[in-house]
Amino acid sequence: MSDARERSWLAPPGGVRRHAPATLRNRAAIATMLGELLPAAGRVLEVASGSGEHCAYFAEHFPKLEWHPSDPDPDALASIAAWCDGLANVRPPVALDAAAATWPVGHADAILCINMVHISPWDATVGLMAGAGRLLPPGGPLILYGPYREAGVPTAPSNEEFDQSLRARNAEWGLRLLDEVIAAAAAQDLVFERRVAMPANNLIVAFRRS
């Protein structure tokens, strides 16, 4: 089953920290790939940070990188701040809508986006690519994680069920065809670099700014 159901939040009574159960299952595998894809130093902008658990985990595992979490949801921003409290290499979270024409971020050496592409309108993916094209330096990576459809590759039954549930919640959501995501990236001078199969029928998809 895809672990991309991260937006089904759990929260401790009386607390602001949200908890996405899938984070505990996927964060170590994602971190292994980030070790291969991220620069040794610099600023990593995380788009759609959600609960903030991933950012806190990665910041501890990559202390030489400065992490800049973001999300459009005020409750998510509060959760991110709570999870990342006390981490010296994490900047305060910023309100950022991936679909917006301008972002409140000056620069980024790398951009990470986990489980957003399918749980948002297509405009958010197009905006993510445009933002990465604006912010990243030549060679800077854009790293995506989540479930996708692939031409000529059967979609796992669990991902088919997940896609149907997403579209029932919002007709603009759903698993995206990887070729269309790659084309949207290419339009912003982002070169497709790697597709890596991950546990629970997810993929890491990596691009580099040309």
Short mmCIF file of C-alpha atoms in Angstrom, two decimals:
data_model
loop_
_atom_site.label_atom_id
_atom_site.label_comp_id
_atom_site.label_asym_id
_atom_site.label_seq_id
_atom_site.Cartn_x
_atom_site.Cartn_y
_atom_site.Cartn_z
CA MET A 1 0.00 0.00 0.00
CA SER A 2 1.28 3.46 -0.81
CA ASP A 3 2.45 5.33 2.27
CA ALA A 4 1.43 8.65 0.74
CA ARG A 5 -1.58 9.11 3.01
CA GLU A 6 0.49 11.60 5.00
CA ARG A 7 -2.21 14.24 5.04
CA SER A 8 -4.36 12.09 7.33
CA TRP A 9 -3.15 13.82 10.47
CA LEU A 10 -3.09 12.66 14.07
CA ALA A 11 -2.48 15.20 16.82
CA PRO A 12 -1.81 14.76 20.53
CA PRO A 13 -4.60 16.26 22.68
CA GLY A 14 -3.82 19.89 23.48
CA GLY A 15 -0.73 20.00 21.27
CA VAL A 16 0.10 21.72 17.98
CA ARG A 17 2.34 18.94 16.67
CA ARG A 18 0.65 16.97 13.92
CA HIS A 19 1.72 13.41 13.32
CA ALA A 20 1.68 11.69 9.93
CA PRO A 21 2.15 7.94 10.62
CA ALA A 22 3.71 7.28 7.21
CA THR A 23 6.65 9.53 8.11
CA LEU A 24 8.03 6.91 10.47
CA ARG A 25 7.88 4.31 7.71
CA ASN A 26 9.47 6.26 4.88
CA ARG A 27 11.87 8.81 6.36
CA ALA A 28 14.92 6.53 6.62
CA ALA A 29 14.60 5.33 3.01
CA ILE A 30 14.13 8.89 1.78
CA ALA A 31 17.14 10.07 3.80
CA THR A 32 19.32 7.43 2.18
CA MET A 33 18.48 8.81 -1.26
CA LEU A 34 18.88 12.41 -0.12
CA GLY A 35 22.42 11.54 0.87
CA GLU A 36 23.10 10.82 -2.80
CA LEU A 37 21.19 13.75 -4.28
CA LEU A 38 21.63 16.76 -2.01
CA PRO A 39 24.65 19.08 -2.01
CA ALA A 40 27.12 18.81 0.85
CA ALA A 41 26.17 22.26 2.11
CA GLY A 42 23.67 25.00 1.33
CA ARG A 43 19.96 25.67 1.83
CA VAL A 44 17.26 23.08 1.20
CA LEU A 45 13.76 24.47 0.66
CA GLU A 46 11.10 21.93 1.52
CA VAL A 47 7.82 22.70 -0.25
CA ALA A 48 4.66 21.40 1.44
CA SER A 49 6.38 20.34 4.65
CA GLY A 50 3.11 19.16 6.20
CA SER A 51 3.55 18.11 9.82
CA GLY A 52 7.24 19.08 9.88
CA GLU A 53 8.38 15.62 10.94
CA HIS A 54 10.39 14.99 7.80
CA CYS A 55 12.16 18.32 8.07
CA ALA A 56 13.11 17.71 11.70
CA TYR A 57 14.42 14.23 10.90
CA PHE A 58 16.43 15.33 7.87
CA ALA A 59 17.86 18.36 9.66
CA GLU A 60 19.29 16.07 12.34
CA HIS A 61 20.72 13.70 9.72
CA PHE A 62 22.19 16.43 7.50
CA PRO A 63 23.50 19.03 9.97
CA LYS A 64 25.68 20.81 7.39
CA LEU A 65 22.60 21.77 5.38
CA GLU A 66 20.28 24.63 6.28
CA TRP A 67 16.64 23.53 6.06
CA HIS A 68 13.83 25.92 5.16
CA PRO A 69 10.38 24.32 5.61
CA SER A 70 7.20 25.77 4.11
CA ASP A 71 3.48 25.09 3.80
CA PRO A 72 0.36 27.09 2.85
CA ASP A 73 -1.62 25.85 5.89
CA PRO A 74 -1.31 27.91 9.13
CA ASP A 75 -1.89 24.84 11.30
CA ALA A 76 0.86 23.00 9.44
CA LEU A 77 3.22 25.94 9.98
CA ALA A 78 2.59 25.75 13.73
CA SER A 79 3.25 22.01 13.69
CA ILE A 80 6.46 22.45 11.71
CA ALA A 81 7.70 25.06 14.18
CA ALA A 82 6.93 22.73 17.08
CA TRP A 83 8.71 19.72 15.57
CA CYS A 84 11.76 21.78 14.56
CA ASP A 85 12.05 23.78 17.78
CA GLY A 86 15.65 23.82 18.97
CA LEU A 87 17.19 22.68 15.67
CA ALA A 88 19.83 25.28 14.83
CA ASN A 89 19.95 24.43 11.13
CA VAL A 90 16.22 24.90 10.49
CA ARG A 91 14.87 28.31 9.49
CA PRO A 92 11.40 29.40 10.67
CA PRO A 93 8.69 27.90 8.42
CA VAL A 94 7.25 30.19 5.78
CA ALA A 95 3.78 30.32 4.22
CA LEU A 96 4.31 29.23 0.62
CA ASP A 97 1.73 28.24 -2.00
CA ALA A 98 3.48 26.21 -4.68
CA ALA A 99 1.02 27.45 -7.31
CA ALA A 100 1.76 31.13 -6.61
CA ALA A 101 3.59 33.19 -9.23
CA THR A 102 6.06 34.45 -6.59
CA TRP A 103 7.44 32.73 -3.54
CA PRO A 104 8.56 34.36 -0.26
CA VAL A 105 11.99 32.76 -0.51
CA GLY A 106 15.13 34.41 -1.81
CA HIS A 107 17.13 31.39 -2.90
CA ALA A 108 17.59 27.65 -2.48
CA ASP A 109 20.43 25.31 -3.34
CA ALA A 110 18.04 22.35 -3.43
CA ILE A 111 14.26 21.84 -3.27
CA LEU A 112 12.50 18.85 -1.73
CA CYS A 113 8.79 18.08 -2.11
CA ILE A 114 7.26 14.99 -0.47
CA ASN A 115 3.73 13.77 -1.17
CA MET A 116 2.33 16.98 -2.63
CA VAL A 117 2.00 16.36 -6.35
CA HIS A 118 -0.94 13.97 -6.03
CA ILE A 119 -2.64 15.77 -3.11
CA SER A 120 -3.01 19.14 -4.84
CA PRO A 121 -4.34 20.57 -8.11
CA TRP A 122 -2.11 20.25 -11.17
CA ASP A 123 -1.46 24.01 -10.93
CA ALA A 124 0.58 23.32 -7.80
CA THR A 125 2.90 20.98 -9.72
CA VAL A 126 3.28 23.49 -12.55
CA GLY A 127 4.00 26.18 -9.96
CA LEU A 128 6.52 23.94 -8.19
CA MET A 129 8.45 23.52 -11.43
CA ALA A 130 8.33 27.24 -12.16
CA GLY A 131 9.53 28.06 -8.65
CA ALA A 132 12.36 25.57 -8.89
CA GLY A 133 13.34 27.06 -12.24
CA ARG A 134 13.51 30.51 -10.65
CA LEU A 135 15.30 29.64 -7.42
CA LEU A 136 17.71 26.82 -8.13
CA PRO A 137 21.25 27.47 -9.33
CA PRO A 138 22.61 25.47 -12.28
CA GLY A 139 22.96 21.89 -11.11
CA GLY A 140 20.66 22.41 -8.13
CA PRO A 141 18.37 19.43 -7.49
CA LEU A 142 14.59 19.25 -7.28
CA ILE A 143 13.65 16.03 -5.50
CA LEU A 144 10.10 14.65 -5.48
CA TYR A 145 8.73 11.71 -3.53
CA GLY A 146 5.37 10.00 -3.85
CA PRO A 147 3.26 7.64 -6.01
CA TYR A 148 2.96 8.13 -9.77
CA ARG A 149 1.43 6.51 -12.81
CA GLU A 150 3.90 5.36 -15.47
CA ALA A 151 3.17 4.63 -19.09
CA GLY A 152 3.46 0.90 -19.75
CA VAL A 153 3.83 0.06 -16.05
CA PRO A 154 0.86 -1.48 -14.21
CA THR A 155 -0.28 0.64 -11.29
CA ALA A 156 -0.33 -1.22 -7.98
CA PRO A 157 -3.89 -2.02 -6.85
CA SER A 158 -3.34 -0.11 -3.61
CA ASN A 159 -2.32 2.97 -5.59
CA GLU A 160 -5.40 2.62 -7.81
CA GLU A 161 -7.57 2.59 -4.69
CA PHE A 162 -5.67 5.55 -3.28
CA ASP A 163 -6.16 7.47 -6.54
CA GLN A 164 -9.89 6.84 -6.45
CA SER A 165 -10.10 8.02 -2.84
CA LEU A 166 -8.17 11.19 -3.67
CA ARG A 167 -10.41 12.04 -6.60
CA ALA A 168 -13.48 11.42 -4.44
CA ARG A 169 -12.18 13.99 -1.97
CA ASN A 170 -11.21 16.52 -4.64
CA ALA A 171 -11.65 16.12 -8.39
CA GLU A 172 -8.42 18.08 -9.00
CA TRP A 173 -6.31 15.61 -7.00
CA GLY A 174 -4.96 12.24 -8.06
CA LEU A 175 -1.86 10.32 -9.11
CA ARG A 176 -0.02 12.06 -11.94
CA LEU A 177 1.48 10.49 -15.03
CA LEU A 178 5.24 10.67 -14.56
CA ASP A 179 5.84 11.65 -18.19
CA GLU A 180 3.63 14.71 -17.71
CA VAL A 181 5.52 15.72 -14.58
CA ILE A 182 8.82 15.35 -16.44
CA ALA A 183 7.47 17.48 -19.30
CA ALA A 184 6.36 20.21 -16.87
CA ALA A 185 9.86 20.19 -15.37
CA ALA A 186 11.56 20.36 -18.78
CA ALA A 187 9.55 23.49 -19.59
CA GLN A 188 11.35 25.19 -16.69
CA ASP A 189 14.87 24.00 -17.62
CA LEU A 190 14.80 21.17 -15.11
CA VAL A 191 16.46 18.06 -16.50
CA PHE A 192 15.16 14.65 -15.43
CA GLU A 193 17.97 12.78 -13.71
CA ARG A 194 16.75 9.74 -11.79
CA ARG A 195 13.72 7.62 -11.03
CA VAL A 196 14.21 5.39 -8.01
CA ALA A 197 11.68 2.81 -6.85
CA MET A 198 10.96 3.19 -3.14
CA PRO A 199 9.06 1.06 -0.60
CA ALA A 200 5.25 1.00 -0.60
CA ASN A 201 4.91 1.70 -4.35
CA ASN A 202 6.44 5.18 -4.23
CA LEU A 203 9.16 6.82 -6.30
CA ILE A 204 11.96 9.31 -5.83
CA VAL A 205 12.05 11.49 -8.94
CA ALA A 206 15.06 13.79 -9.24
CA PHE A 207 15.74 16.72 -11.56
CA ARG A 208 18.66 19.14 -11.98
CA ARG A 209 18.51 22.78 -13.01
CA SER A 210 20.28 23.12 -16.34
#
